[in-house]
Coordinates of C-alpha atoms and ligand atoms in Angstrom, one line a residue:
X1 CA -67.3 -0.7 -30.9
X2 CA -65.8 -1.3 -27.4
X3 CA -63.0 -3.5 -28.8
X4 CA -61.6 -0.7 -30.9
X5 CA -61.4 1.5 -27.8
X6 CA -59.7 -1.4 -25.9
X7 CA -57.1 -1.8 -28.7
X8 CA -56.5 1.9 -29.0
X9 CA -53.1 1.6 -27.3
X10 CA -51.9 -0.6 -30.1
X11 CA -53.3 1.6 -32.9
X12 CA -51.6 4.6 -31.2
X13 CA -48.3 2.6 -30.9
X14 CA -48.4 1.8 -34.6
X15 CA -50.0 5.1 -35.7
X16 CA -47.5 5.8 -38.5
X17 CA -48.2 2.4 -40.2
X18 CA -51.9 2.8 -39.7
X19 CA -52.0 6.4 -41.0
X20 CA -50.0 5.4 -44.2
X21 CA -52.2 2.3 -44.6
X22 CA -55.5 4.2 -44.1
X23 CA -54.4 7.0 -46.5
X24 CA -53.5 4.5 -49.2
X25 CA -56.9 2.7 -48.6
X26 CA -58.7 6.0 -49.0
X27 CA -56.9 6.8 -52.3
X28 CA -57.8 3.3 -53.6
X29 CA -61.4 3.9 -52.7
X30 CA -61.4 7.2 -54.7
X31 CA -59.5 5.7 -57.6
X32 CA -62.0 2.8 -57.7
X33 CA -64.7 5.3 -58.9
X34 CA -62.6 6.3 -61.9
X35 CA -63.1 3.2 -64.2
X36 CA -66.9 3.5 -63.8
X37 CA -66.8 7.2 -64.6
X38 CA -64.7 6.7 -67.8
X39 CA -66.9 3.8 -68.9
X40 CA -70.0 6.0 -68.6
X41 CA -68.4 8.8 -70.5
X42 CA -67.3 6.4 -73.3
X43 CA -70.8 4.8 -73.6
X44 CA -72.5 8.2 -73.9
X45 CA -70.0 9.2 -76.6
X46 CA -70.5 5.9 -78.4
X47 CA -74.3 6.3 -78.1
X48 CA -74.1 9.8 -79.6
X49 CA -71.6 8.7 -82.3
X50 CA -69.1 11.3 -81.2
X51 CA -66.3 9.1 -79.9
X52 CA -62.9 10.0 -81.4
X53 CA -59.7 7.8 -81.4
X54 CA -57.9 10.2 -79.1
X55 CA -60.8 10.2 -76.6
X56 CA -60.7 6.4 -76.7
X57 CA -56.9 6.2 -76.1
X58 CA -57.2 8.8 -73.4
X59 CA -59.9 6.8 -71.6
X60 CA -58.0 3.5 -71.9
X61 CA -54.7 5.3 -70.8
X62 CA -56.6 6.6 -67.8
X63 CA -57.9 3.2 -66.9
X64 CA -54.4 1.6 -67.2
X65 CA -52.8 4.3 -65.1
X66 CA -55.4 4.1 -62.3
X67 CA -55.0 0.3 -62.3
X68 CA -51.3 0.6 -61.8
X69 CA -51.8 3.3 -59.1
X70 CA -54.3 1.0 -57.3
X71 CA -52.0 -2.0 -57.5
X72 CA -49.2 0.0 -55.8
X73 CA -51.4 1.5 -53.2
X74 CA -53.0 -1.9 -52.3
X75 CA -49.5 -3.2 -51.7
X76 CA -48.8 -0.2 -49.4
X77 CA -51.9 -0.7 -47.3
X78 CA -51.5 -4.4 -47.0
X79 CA -48.0 -4.0 -45.8
X80 CA -48.9 -1.2 -43.4
X81 CA -52.2 -2.6 -42.0
X82 CA -52.2 -6.3 -42.4
X83 CA -48.5 -6.9 -41.7
X84 CA -48.6 -4.5 -38.7
X85 CA -51.5 -6.5 -37.2
X86 CA -49.1 -9.4 -36.7
X87 CA -47.3 -7.1 -34.3
X88 CA -50.3 -7.1 -32.0
X89 CA -50.2 -11.0 -32.0
X90 CA -46.5 -10.8 -31.1
X91 CA -47.1 -8.3 -28.3
X92 CA -50.1 -10.1 -26.8
X93 CA -48.3 -13.5 -27.0
X94 CA -45.2 -12.1 -25.3
X95 CA -47.4 -10.5 -22.6
X96 CA -49.2 -13.7 -22.0
X97 CA -46.0 -15.8 -21.9
X98 CA -44.2 -13.4 -19.6
X99 CA -47.3 -13.3 -17.3
X100 CA -47.4 -17.1 -17.2
X101 CA -43.7 -17.2 -16.3
X102 CA -44.4 -15.0 -13.2
X103 CA -47.5 -16.7 -12.0
X104 CA -47.3 -19.0 -9.0
X105 CA -47.7 -22.8 -9.4
X106 CA -51.2 -22.6 -7.9
X107 CA -52.4 -20.8 -11.1
X108 CA -51.3 -23.7 -13.2
X109 CA -53.1 -26.1 -10.9
X110 CA -56.3 -24.1 -11.4
X111 CA -56.0 -23.7 -15.2
X112 CA -55.7 -26.4 -17.7
X113 CA -52.8 -26.4 -20.2
X114 CA -55.2 -26.9 -23.1
X115 CA -57.1 -23.7 -22.1
X116 CA -53.9 -21.7 -21.8
X117 CA -52.8 -23.0 -25.2
X118 CA -56.2 -21.9 -26.7
X119 CA -55.7 -18.4 -25.4
X120 CA -52.2 -18.2 -26.9
X121 CA -53.4 -19.4 -30.3
X122 CA -57.1 -19.0 -31.1
X123 CA -57.8 -15.9 -29.1
X124 CA -54.7 -14.0 -30.2
X125 CA -55.4 -14.9 -33.8
X126 CA -58.9 -13.5 -33.5
X127 CA -57.3 -10.2 -32.2
X128 CA -54.8 -10.1 -35.0
X129 CA -57.5 -10.6 -37.6
X130 CA -59.4 -7.7 -36.1
X131 CA -56.4 -5.3 -36.0
X132 CA -55.6 -6.3 -39.7
X133 CA -58.6 -7.4 -41.7
X134 CA -61.0 -5.7 -39.4
X135 CA -59.4 -2.2 -39.5
X136 CA -59.0 -2.6 -43.3
X137 CA -62.6 -3.5 -43.8
X138 CA -63.8 -0.7 -41.5
X139 CA -61.8 2.1 -43.3
X140 CA -62.3 0.7 -46.7
X141 CA -66.0 0.2 -46.3
X142 CA -66.6 3.6 -44.7
X143 CA -64.6 5.5 -47.3
X144 CA -65.8 3.6 -50.3
X145 CA -69.4 3.9 -49.1
X146 CA -69.2 7.6 -48.4
X147 CA -67.3 8.5 -51.6
X148 CA -69.5 6.3 -53.8
X149 CA -72.7 7.6 -52.3
X150 CA -71.7 11.2 -52.6
X151 CA -70.5 10.7 -56.2
X152 CA -73.7 8.9 -57.0
X153 CA -76.0 11.5 -55.7
X154 CA -74.0 14.6 -56.9
X155 CA -72.9 13.4 -60.3
X156 CA -75.9 11.3 -61.3
X157 CA -79.1 11.5 -59.3
X158 CA -79.8 11.9 -55.6
X159 CA -83.3 10.5 -56.1
X160 CA -81.9 7.3 -57.6
X161 CA -79.4 7.1 -54.8
X162 CA -82.1 7.4 -52.2
X163 CA -84.0 4.6 -53.8
X164 CA -80.9 2.4 -54.0
X165 CA -80.1 2.7 -50.3
X166 CA -83.7 2.1 -49.2
X167 CA -83.1 -1.5 -48.2
X168 CA -80.1 -0.7 -46.1
X169 CA -81.7 -0.1 -42.7
X170 CA -83.4 -3.5 -42.9
X171 CA -80.1 -5.0 -43.8
X172 CA -78.5 -3.4 -40.7
X173 CA -81.3 -4.8 -38.4
X174 CA -80.8 -8.3 -39.8
X175 CA -77.0 -8.3 -39.6
X176 CA -77.2 -7.0 -36.0
X177 CA -79.4 -9.8 -35.0
X178 CA -77.1 -12.4 -36.7
X179 CA -74.1 -10.7 -35.2
X180 CA -75.5 -11.1 -31.6
X181 CA -76.2 -14.8 -32.3
X182 CA -72.7 -15.3 -33.7
X183 CA -71.2 -13.6 -30.7
X184 CA -72.9 -15.9 -28.2
X185 CA -72.2 -19.0 -30.2
X186 CA -68.6 -18.0 -30.8
X187 CA -68.0 -17.9 -27.1
X188 CA -69.3 -21.4 -26.8
X189 CA -67.1 -22.4 -29.8
X190 CA -64.0 -21.0 -28.1
X191 CA -64.8 -22.9 -24.9
X192 CA -65.3 -26.1 -27.0
X193 CA -62.0 -25.6 -28.6
X194 CA -60.3 -25.2 -25.2
X195 CA -62.0 -28.4 -24.1
X196 CA -60.7 -30.1 -27.2
X197 CA -57.2 -28.8 -26.5
X198 CA -57.3 -30.1 -23.0
X199 CA -58.4 -33.5 -24.1
X200 CA -55.6 -33.8 -26.7
X201 CA -53.0 -32.5 -24.3
X202 CA -54.1 -34.9 -21.6
X203 CA -54.4 -37.8 -24.0
X204 CA -50.9 -37.3 -25.5
X205 CA -49.2 -36.8 -22.1
X206 CA -50.9 -39.8 -20.6
X207 CA -50.5 -42.0 -23.6
X208 CA -48.1 -44.4 -21.9
X209 CA -50.5 -44.9 -18.9
X210 CA -53.5 -45.4 -21.3
X211 CA -51.6 -48.1 -23.2
X212 CA -50.4 -49.8 -20.2
X213 CA -54.0 -50.2 -19.0
X214 CA -55.1 -51.2 -22.5
X215 CA -57.5 -48.3 -22.3
X216 CA -57.0 -46.9 -25.9
X217 CA -60.5 -47.6 -27.1
X218 CA -62.2 -45.9 -24.1
X219 CA -59.8 -43.0 -24.4
X220 CA -60.5 -42.7 -28.2
X221 CA -64.2 -42.8 -27.5
X222 CA -63.8 -40.1 -24.9
X223 CA -61.9 -38.0 -27.3
X224 CA -64.5 -38.6 -30.1
X225 CA -67.2 -37.3 -27.7
X226 CA -65.3 -34.1 -27.1
X227 CA -64.4 -33.8 -30.7
X228 CA -68.1 -34.3 -31.7
X229 CA -69.3 -31.7 -29.2
X230 CA -66.8 -29.1 -30.6
X231 CA -67.9 -30.0 -34.1
X232 CA -71.6 -29.6 -33.3
X233 CA -70.9 -26.2 -31.6
X234 CA -68.9 -25.0 -34.6
X235 CA -71.7 -26.0 -36.9
X236 CA -74.1 -24.1 -34.8
X237 CA -71.9 -21.0 -34.9
X238 CA -71.4 -21.5 -38.6
X239 CA -75.2 -21.6 -39.2
X240 CA -75.4 -17.9 -38.1
X241 CA -72.1 -17.1 -39.7
X242 CA -73.3 -18.5 -43.0
X243 CA -76.5 -16.5 -42.9
X244 CA -74.6 -13.2 -43.1
X245 CA -73.5 -13.1 -46.7
X246 CA -76.8 -14.4 -48.2
X247 CA -78.7 -11.8 -46.1
X248 CA -76.5 -9.0 -47.3
X249 CA -76.7 -10.2 -50.9
X250 CA -80.5 -10.4 -50.7
X251 CA -80.7 -6.7 -49.7
X252 CA -78.2 -5.7 -52.3
X253 CA -80.2 -7.6 -55.0
X254 CA -83.2 -5.6 -53.8
X255 CA -81.2 -2.5 -54.3
X256 CA -80.4 -3.4 -57.9
X257 CA -84.0 -4.2 -58.6
X258 CA -85.2 -0.9 -57.3
X259 CA -82.5 1.0 -59.2
X260 CA -83.3 -0.7 -62.4
X261 CA -87.0 0.1 -62.1
X262 CA -86.4 3.7 -61.2
X263 CA -83.4 4.1 -63.6
X264 CA -85.3 2.9 -66.7
X265 CA -88.1 5.4 -65.9
X266 CA -85.6 8.2 -65.5
X267 CA -84.0 7.3 -68.9
X268 CA -87.4 7.4 -70.6
X269 CA -88.1 10.7 -69.0
X270 CA -84.7 12.0 -70.2
X271 CA -83.5 12.7 -66.6
X272 CA -80.4 10.4 -66.9
X273 CA -78.5 9.0 -69.9
X274 CA -77.8 5.3 -70.6
X275 CA -74.1 5.9 -69.8
X276 CA -75.1 7.4 -66.4
X277 CA -77.3 4.4 -65.6
X278 CA -74.4 2.1 -66.4
X279 CA -72.0 4.2 -64.3
X280 CA -74.6 4.2 -61.5
X281 CA -75.0 0.4 -61.6
X282 CA -71.2 0.1 -61.5
X283 CA -71.1 2.4 -58.5
X284 CA -73.7 0.2 -56.9
X285 CA -71.4 -2.7 -57.5
X286 CA -68.8 -0.8 -55.5
X287 CA -71.3 -0.6 -52.6
X288 CA -71.6 -4.4 -52.4
X289 CA -68.3 -4.8 -50.6
X290 CA -68.9 -2.0 -47.9
X291 CA -72.3 -3.5 -47.2
X292 CA -71.0 -7.0 -46.8
X293 CA -68.2 -5.6 -44.7
X294 CA -70.7 -4.4 -42.1
X295 CA -71.7 -7.9 -41.3
X296 CA -68.1 -9.1 -41.6
X297 CA -67.0 -6.4 -39.2
X298 CA -69.8 -6.9 -36.6
X299 CA -68.9 -10.6 -36.6
X300 CA -65.1 -10.0 -36.3
X301 CA -65.4 -7.4 -33.6
X302 CA -67.7 -9.6 -31.6
X303 CA -65.1 -12.4 -31.8
X304 CA -62.3 -9.9 -31.0
X305 CA -64.2 -8.8 -28.0
X306 CA -64.7 -12.3 -26.6
X307 CA -61.0 -13.1 -27.2
X308 CA -59.7 -9.8 -25.8
X309 CA -61.7 -10.3 -22.6
X310 CA -60.5 -13.8 -22.2
X311 CA -56.9 -12.7 -22.5
X312 CA -57.4 -9.7 -20.3
X313 CA -59.0 -11.8 -17.5
X314 CA -55.9 -14.0 -17.6
X315 CA -53.5 -11.0 -17.5
X316 CA -55.3 -9.5 -14.5
X317 CA -54.7 -12.6 -12.4
X318 CA -51.8 -11.8 -10.2
X319 CA -49.3 -14.2 -8.6
X320 CA -50.1 -15.1 -5.1
X321 CA -46.4 -14.8 -4.3
X322 CA -45.3 -11.2 -4.5
X323 CA -42.2 -9.1 -3.7
X324 CA -42.1 -6.3 -1.2
X325 CA -41.9 -2.8 -2.5
X326 CA -38.1 -2.6 -2.0
X327 CA -36.8 -6.1 -2.0
X328 CA -33.3 -6.8 -0.6
X329 CA -31.0 -8.0 -3.4
X330 CA -28.7 -11.0 -3.5
X331 CA -29.1 -12.8 -0.2
X332 CA -26.1 -14.8 0.7
X333 CA -26.3 -18.3 2.1
X334 CA -26.5 -18.7 5.9
X335 CA -28.7 -19.9 8.7
X336 CA -32.2 -21.0 7.7
X337 CA -34.9 -20.9 10.4
X338 CA -38.4 -22.3 9.9
X339 CA -41.0 -20.8 12.3
X340 CA -44.3 -21.9 10.8
X341 CA -47.5 -21.9 12.9
X342 CA -49.6 -23.0 10.0
X343 CA -49.5 -23.5 6.2
X344 CA -52.6 -24.3 4.2
X345 CA -53.2 -24.9 0.5
X346 CA -56.5 -23.0 0.0
X347 CA -58.4 -24.3 3.0
X348 CA -56.4 -27.5 3.5
X349 CA -54.0 -27.1 6.4
X350 CA -50.9 -29.3 5.7
X351 CA -48.2 -28.0 8.1
X352 CA -48.6 -27.0 11.8
X353 CA -46.1 -25.9 14.5
X354 CA -43.0 -26.4 12.5
X355 CA -39.8 -25.0 14.1
X356 CA -36.3 -25.9 13.3
X357 CA -33.0 -24.4 12.3
X358 CA -30.5 -25.3 9.6
X359 CA -26.9 -24.0 10.0
X360 CA -25.0 -23.1 6.8
X361 CA -23.3 -26.1 5.3
X362 CA -25.5 -28.7 7.1
X363 CA -27.3 -31.6 5.5
X364 CA -30.9 -32.0 6.6
X365 CA -33.1 -35.1 6.1
X366 CA -36.9 -34.8 5.9
X367 CA -38.7 -38.1 6.2
X368 CA -42.1 -39.3 7.0
X369 CA -45.1 -41.1 5.5
X370 CA -46.4 -40.0 2.1
X371 CA -48.4 -36.8 2.3
X372 CA -46.9 -35.7 5.6
X373 CA -45.7 -32.3 4.2
X374 CA -42.0 -32.8 3.2
X375 CA -42.3 -31.3 -0.3
X376 CA -44.4 -28.5 1.0
X377 CA -41.5 -27.5 3.4
X378 CA -39.2 -27.2 0.3
X379 CA -41.7 -25.3 -1.7
X380 CA -42.1 -22.8 1.1
X381 CA -38.4 -22.1 1.1
X382 CA -38.4 -21.5 -2.6
X383 CA -41.4 -19.3 -2.2
X384 CA -43.5 -21.3 -4.6
X385 CA -46.1 -20.6 -1.9
X386 CA -46.0 -18.3 1.1
X387 CA -46.4 -19.4 4.7
X388 CA -49.9 -18.8 6.0
X389 CA -48.9 -17.9 9.5
X390 CA -45.3 -17.7 10.6
X391 CA -42.1 -17.1 8.7
X392 CA -39.0 -18.6 7.2
X393 CA -35.8 -16.7 7.9
X394 CA -32.6 -16.7 5.9
X395 CA -29.7 -14.9 7.5
X396 CA -32.1 -13.5 10.1
X397 CA -34.3 -11.9 7.4
X398 CA -37.7 -13.1 6.4
X399 CA -37.3 -14.6 2.9
X400 CA -40.3 -12.5 1.8
X401 CA -38.1 -9.5 2.0
X402 CA -35.6 -10.7 -0.6
X403 CA -35.8 -10.3 -4.4
X404 CA -37.6 -13.4 -5.6
X405 CA -35.2 -14.2 -8.5
X406 CA -32.1 -13.7 -6.3
X407 CA -33.6 -15.9 -3.6
X408 CA -34.3 -18.7 -6.1
X409 CA -30.9 -18.3 -7.7
X410 CA -29.4 -19.4 -4.4
X411 CA -31.2 -22.7 -4.7
X412 CA -31.1 -25.8 -6.9
X413 CA -34.2 -27.9 -6.8
X414 CA -34.5 -31.5 -8.0
X415 CA -38.2 -32.4 -8.0
X416 CA -39.8 -35.8 -7.6
X417 CA -41.2 -35.7 -11.1
X418 CA -38.4 -34.3 -13.3
X419 CA -39.0 -32.7 -16.6
X420 CA -36.6 -33.0 -19.5
X421 CA -36.7 -30.5 -22.3
X422 CA -36.9 -31.7 -25.9
X423 CA -33.2 -31.0 -26.6
X424 CA -29.8 -32.8 -26.1
X425 CA -28.5 -34.3 -22.9
X426 CA -25.9 -31.6 -22.7
X427 CA -28.4 -28.7 -23.1
X428 CA -30.6 -30.3 -20.5
X429 CA -27.8 -30.4 -18.0
X430 CA -26.7 -26.8 -18.6
X431 CA -30.2 -25.5 -18.8
X432 CA -29.6 -23.1 -15.9
X433 CA -26.6 -21.6 -17.6
X434 CA -26.1 -22.3 -21.4
X435 CA -22.6 -20.8 -21.3
X436 CA -21.2 -23.7 -19.3
X437 CA -18.5 -25.8 -21.1
X438 CA -18.9 -29.4 -22.1
X439 CA -16.2 -30.3 -19.6
X440 CA -18.3 -28.9 -16.8
X441 CA -21.3 -30.8 -18.2
X442 CA -19.3 -34.0 -18.2
X443 CA -18.1 -33.4 -14.6
X444 CA -21.7 -32.9 -13.4
X445 CA -22.7 -36.1 -15.2
X446 CA -19.8 -37.9 -13.4
X447 CA -20.8 -36.5 -10.0
X448 CA -24.3 -38.0 -10.3
X449 CA -23.0 -41.3 -11.9
X450 CA -24.8 -40.9 -15.2
X451 CA -21.7 -40.3 -17.3
X452 CA -21.4 -44.0 -18.3
X453 CA -25.1 -44.2 -19.2
X454 CA -24.6 -41.1 -21.5
X455 CA -21.5 -42.7 -23.1
X456 CA -23.8 -45.6 -24.1
X457 CA -26.4 -43.3 -25.8
X458 CA -26.3 -43.1 -29.6
X459 CA -25.0 -39.5 -29.8
X460 CA -23.6 -39.3 -26.2
X461 CA -24.0 -35.8 -24.9
X462 CA -25.7 -34.7 -28.1
X463 CA -28.4 -37.4 -27.8
X464 CA -31.9 -35.9 -28.0
X465 CA -34.1 -36.5 -25.0
X466 CA -37.5 -35.3 -23.8
X467 CA -40.5 -35.5 -26.1
X468 CA -38.5 -35.7 -29.3
X469 CA -35.7 -37.9 -28.0
X470 CA -34.9 -41.4 -26.9
X471 CA -36.6 -43.0 -23.9
X472 CA -34.7 -42.9 -20.7
X473 CA -35.1 -45.0 -17.6
X474 CA -36.6 -43.3 -14.5
X475 CA -33.2 -43.5 -12.8
X476 CA -31.4 -41.9 -15.8
X477 CA -34.0 -39.1 -15.9
X478 CA -33.6 -38.5 -12.2
X479 CA -29.8 -38.3 -12.4
X480 CA -29.9 -35.9 -15.4
X481 CA -32.2 -33.7 -13.5
X482 CA -29.8 -33.9 -10.6
X483 CA -26.8 -33.0 -12.8
X484 CA -28.8 -30.0 -14.0
X485 CA -29.0 -28.7 -10.4
X486 CA -25.5 -29.8 -9.4
X487 CA -23.7 -28.1 -12.2
X488 CA -24.8 -24.7 -10.9
X489 CA -23.3 -25.6 -7.5
X490 CA -26.1 -23.9 -5.6
X491 CA -25.7 -22.7 -2.1
X492 CA -28.8 -24.5 -1.1
X493 CA -29.6 -27.8 -2.8
X494 CA -33.0 -29.3 -2.4
X495 CA -33.4 -33.0 -3.3
X496 CA -37.0 -33.9 -3.3
X497 CA -37.0 -37.7 -3.2
X498 CA -34.9 -37.3 -6.3
X499 CA -33.0 -40.6 -6.2
X500 CA -36.0 -42.9 -5.6
X501 CA -35.6 -44.6 -8.9
X502 CA -31.8 -45.2 -8.5
X503 CA -30.6 -48.4 -6.9
X504 CA -29.4 -48.1 -3.3
X505 CA -25.7 -48.6 -4.2
X506 CA -25.6 -45.8 -6.8
X507 CA -27.6 -43.6 -4.5
X508 CA -25.0 -44.1 -1.8
X509 CA -22.2 -43.3 -4.2
X510 CA -24.0 -40.1 -5.4
X511 CA -24.6 -38.9 -1.9
X512 CA -21.0 -39.5 -1.0
X513 CA -19.9 -37.3 -3.9
X514 CA -22.4 -34.6 -2.9
X515 CA -21.0 -34.7 0.6
X516 CA -17.5 -34.2 -0.6
X517 CA -18.2 -31.6 -3.2
X518 CA -20.6 -29.5 -1.2
X519 CA -18.6 -28.6 1.9
X520 CA -19.9 -25.4 3.4
X521 CA -23.1 -25.6 1.3
X522 CA -26.5 -26.5 2.6
X523 CA -28.4 -29.6 1.4
X524 CA -32.0 -30.6 2.2
X525 CA -33.0 -34.1 1.2
X526 CA -36.5 -35.6 1.4
X527 CA -36.6 -39.3 1.0
X528 CA -38.7 -42.4 1.6
X529 CA -35.6 -44.6 1.6
X530 CA -33.9 -43.7 4.9
X531 CA -30.5 -44.8 3.7
X532 CA -30.5 -41.5 1.7
X533 CA -30.4 -39.4 4.9
X534 CA -28.6 -41.5 7.5
X535 CA -25.5 -39.2 7.3
X536 CA -27.6 -36.0 7.7
X537 CA -26.7 -33.5 10.5
X538 CA -30.4 -33.3 11.4
X539 CA -33.3 -35.6 10.5
X540 CA -36.9 -34.5 10.9
X541 CA -39.7 -37.0 10.9
X542 CA -43.0 -35.5 9.8
X543 CA -46.4 -36.9 10.3
X544 CA -49.6 -35.2 9.3
X545 CA -47.8 -31.9 8.9
X546 CA -46.1 -32.0 12.3
X547 CA -42.6 -32.8 13.4
X548 CA -42.9 -35.9 15.5
X549 CA -39.3 -36.9 15.8
X550 CA -36.0 -35.0 15.4
X551 CA -32.3 -35.7 15.8
X552 CA -29.4 -37.6 14.2
X553 CA -29.7 -41.1 12.9
X554 CA -28.5 -42.8 16.1
X555 CA -30.7 -40.5 18.3
X556 CA -33.7 -41.5 16.3
X557 CA -32.9 -45.2 16.4
X558 CA -32.7 -44.9 20.1
X559 CA -36.1 -43.3 20.3
X560 CA -37.7 -46.4 18.8
X561 CA -40.4 -44.5 17.1
X562 CA -41.5 -44.3 13.4
X563 CA -37.9 -43.8 12.3
X564 CA -36.7 -46.9 14.1
X565 CA -39.5 -49.1 12.8
X566 CA -39.1 -47.9 9.2
X567 CA -35.4 -48.2 9.2
X568 CA -35.5 -51.7 10.6
X569 CA -38.1 -52.7 8.0
X570 CA -36.1 -51.2 5.1
X571 CA -32.9 -53.0 6.4
X572 CA -34.7 -56.3 6.4
X573 CA -36.0 -55.7 2.9
X574 CA -32.6 -54.8 1.6
X575 CA -31.0 -57.8 3.2
X576 CA -33.6 -60.0 1.7
X577 CA -33.2 -58.6 -1.8
X578 CA -29.4 -58.9 -1.4
X579 CA -29.9 -62.6 -0.6
X580 CA -32.3 -63.1 -3.5
Ligands
ATP601 N1 -50.7 -27.7 -4.6 C1 -51.4 -28.4 -3.7 N2 -52.7 -28.0 -3.5 C2 -53.4 -28.6 -2.6 N3 -52.9 -29.6 -1.8 C3 -51.7 -30.0 -1.9 C4 -50.8 -29.4 -2.9 N4 -49.6 -30.0 -2.9 C5 -49.7 -30.9 -1.9 N5 -50.9 -30.9 -1.3 C6 -51.4 -31.7 -0.2 O1 -50.5 -31.4 1.0 C7 -50.2 -32.5 1.7 C8 -48.7 -32.6 1.8 O2 -48.2 -32.8 0.6 P1 -46.6 -32.9 0.3 O3 -46.4 -33.1 -1.1 O4 -45.9 -31.8 1.0 O5 -46.3 -34.3 1.1 P2 -45.0 -35.2 1.0 O6 -44.7 -35.5 2.4 O7 -43.9 -34.5 0.2 O8 -45.5 -36.4 0.2 P3 -44.8 -37.5 -0.6 O9 -43.8 -38.2 0.3 O10 -45.8 -38.4 -1.1 O11 -44.1 -36.8 -1.7 C9 -50.8 -33.7 1.0 O12 -52.1 -34.0 1.7 C10 -51.1 -33.2 -0.4 O13 -52.3 -33.8 -0.9

């Protein structure tokens, strides 16, 4: 049982609870023999006509007492073994969650959300069942089987016991075969469940797009196909699973039959009494559970094994972005220098020969055609990815040498596709620091010109947004995400095309406020609308991962290159829309 060895750390951690639980289980197993023994005694005394009232009351009293003792002990082992097993679920979930939080974004690009959810639910449940029900079955079955077999052979007849256990080896062979089949199919069932999770997750997140294309029927059909595949796989697994109990019951029935045949001969030969045969058959009854538990256990440990390996393989994936052995704490804002020879995602080279310097307090504009590498430049500064060849310096120190959390704390990032949490407007804005006051939240909302919009919402700052809340316009979402970053007043603010859904006039007003409020602080803005960066101290034009133009607004206009053409075109468009 490899899985028991793998989970040994947990059993050791919870050794006290497991020891108490196992001890109680053992006592219940022994006490379980008591009723059968008393019944045998009473039957023999009835058969011989010697049963007295006091013997009857003593017998009944003993039965009642053992019943109460077993009741109490069962409670103890349930609380100590089953309840403790939930602790394993809690620990594994926490490990997995913490691990997810530390992994780099590339991990989440390579793994689908549905799969990750399946690991955090199904796989962890399989482990919890093993550490609870599995351990209980193992101990209970072993102790009950041993105590019962020893009592059967010593107190009644070892010959009859031998006959009764004759079918057991065949049963073990059968359950082993079924166990292997279940194991293989369970792996496929878990994979099918992950696929189903992925489909549901994708369908729910993309529901608006699906509806806008009138694609519901095709999407429903696609879901039904995945659902059907998961169903068929589960049925296949169930087929082997369902064969377990009947197979065990068949061999147990065989055991009864053989015992009856031999037992009746032994009675006629005077080797055992009728009472002893009744006791023996009742003991045999007690063996049913341990025998069934073997199959149950094989099955459960196979499932636990699959699940544990799936979780472990996730836990061993390490983040591509790592800290040095002795990272420098708390970097302060200062000069930022990009010296990148090359940066590639996997094998796709997206930035080459990038060299520029940002002085503290400057505003930098990054522009260029879509896919030219603007966002990648910001992600490298936040160390979502590391530069392939070259370096980025902050205060003359490679950013790789700083403590990751401290480095990121210095920055506020407003991404292109903002995410709002399913909570109130106020909680979303103060996400980075829940202790901030409502006044500060309101001030941040004013700074990004979303305050009036919030005043019009049903519960103002308490209005629920995100998945559970009201629908917001793209521009409102962008400004809330911006308020979330602005409220922390970060030393380095990264705006990644984050005002694209806001009208040009509001955008201008917001940028003016940022300019006034962020004196001495660095701001990097990527934009498609050039009006967002005309005031920047340095503008870089990127094309195919290279800087093709650089300078201030007027310098770039004079160059009459991509910047000039784009600016002129956007000016014409804006004049035209003003006229319209
Ligand atoms: N995580 C990723 N893995 C692989 N390739 C990526 C990844 N992110 C971006 N790319 C690729 O890198 C190139 C640069 O992307 P990037 O997002 O930096 O461009 P951008 O200039 O910000 O584009 P846009 O203006 O459309 O936002 C693109 O070809 C893009 O497909």
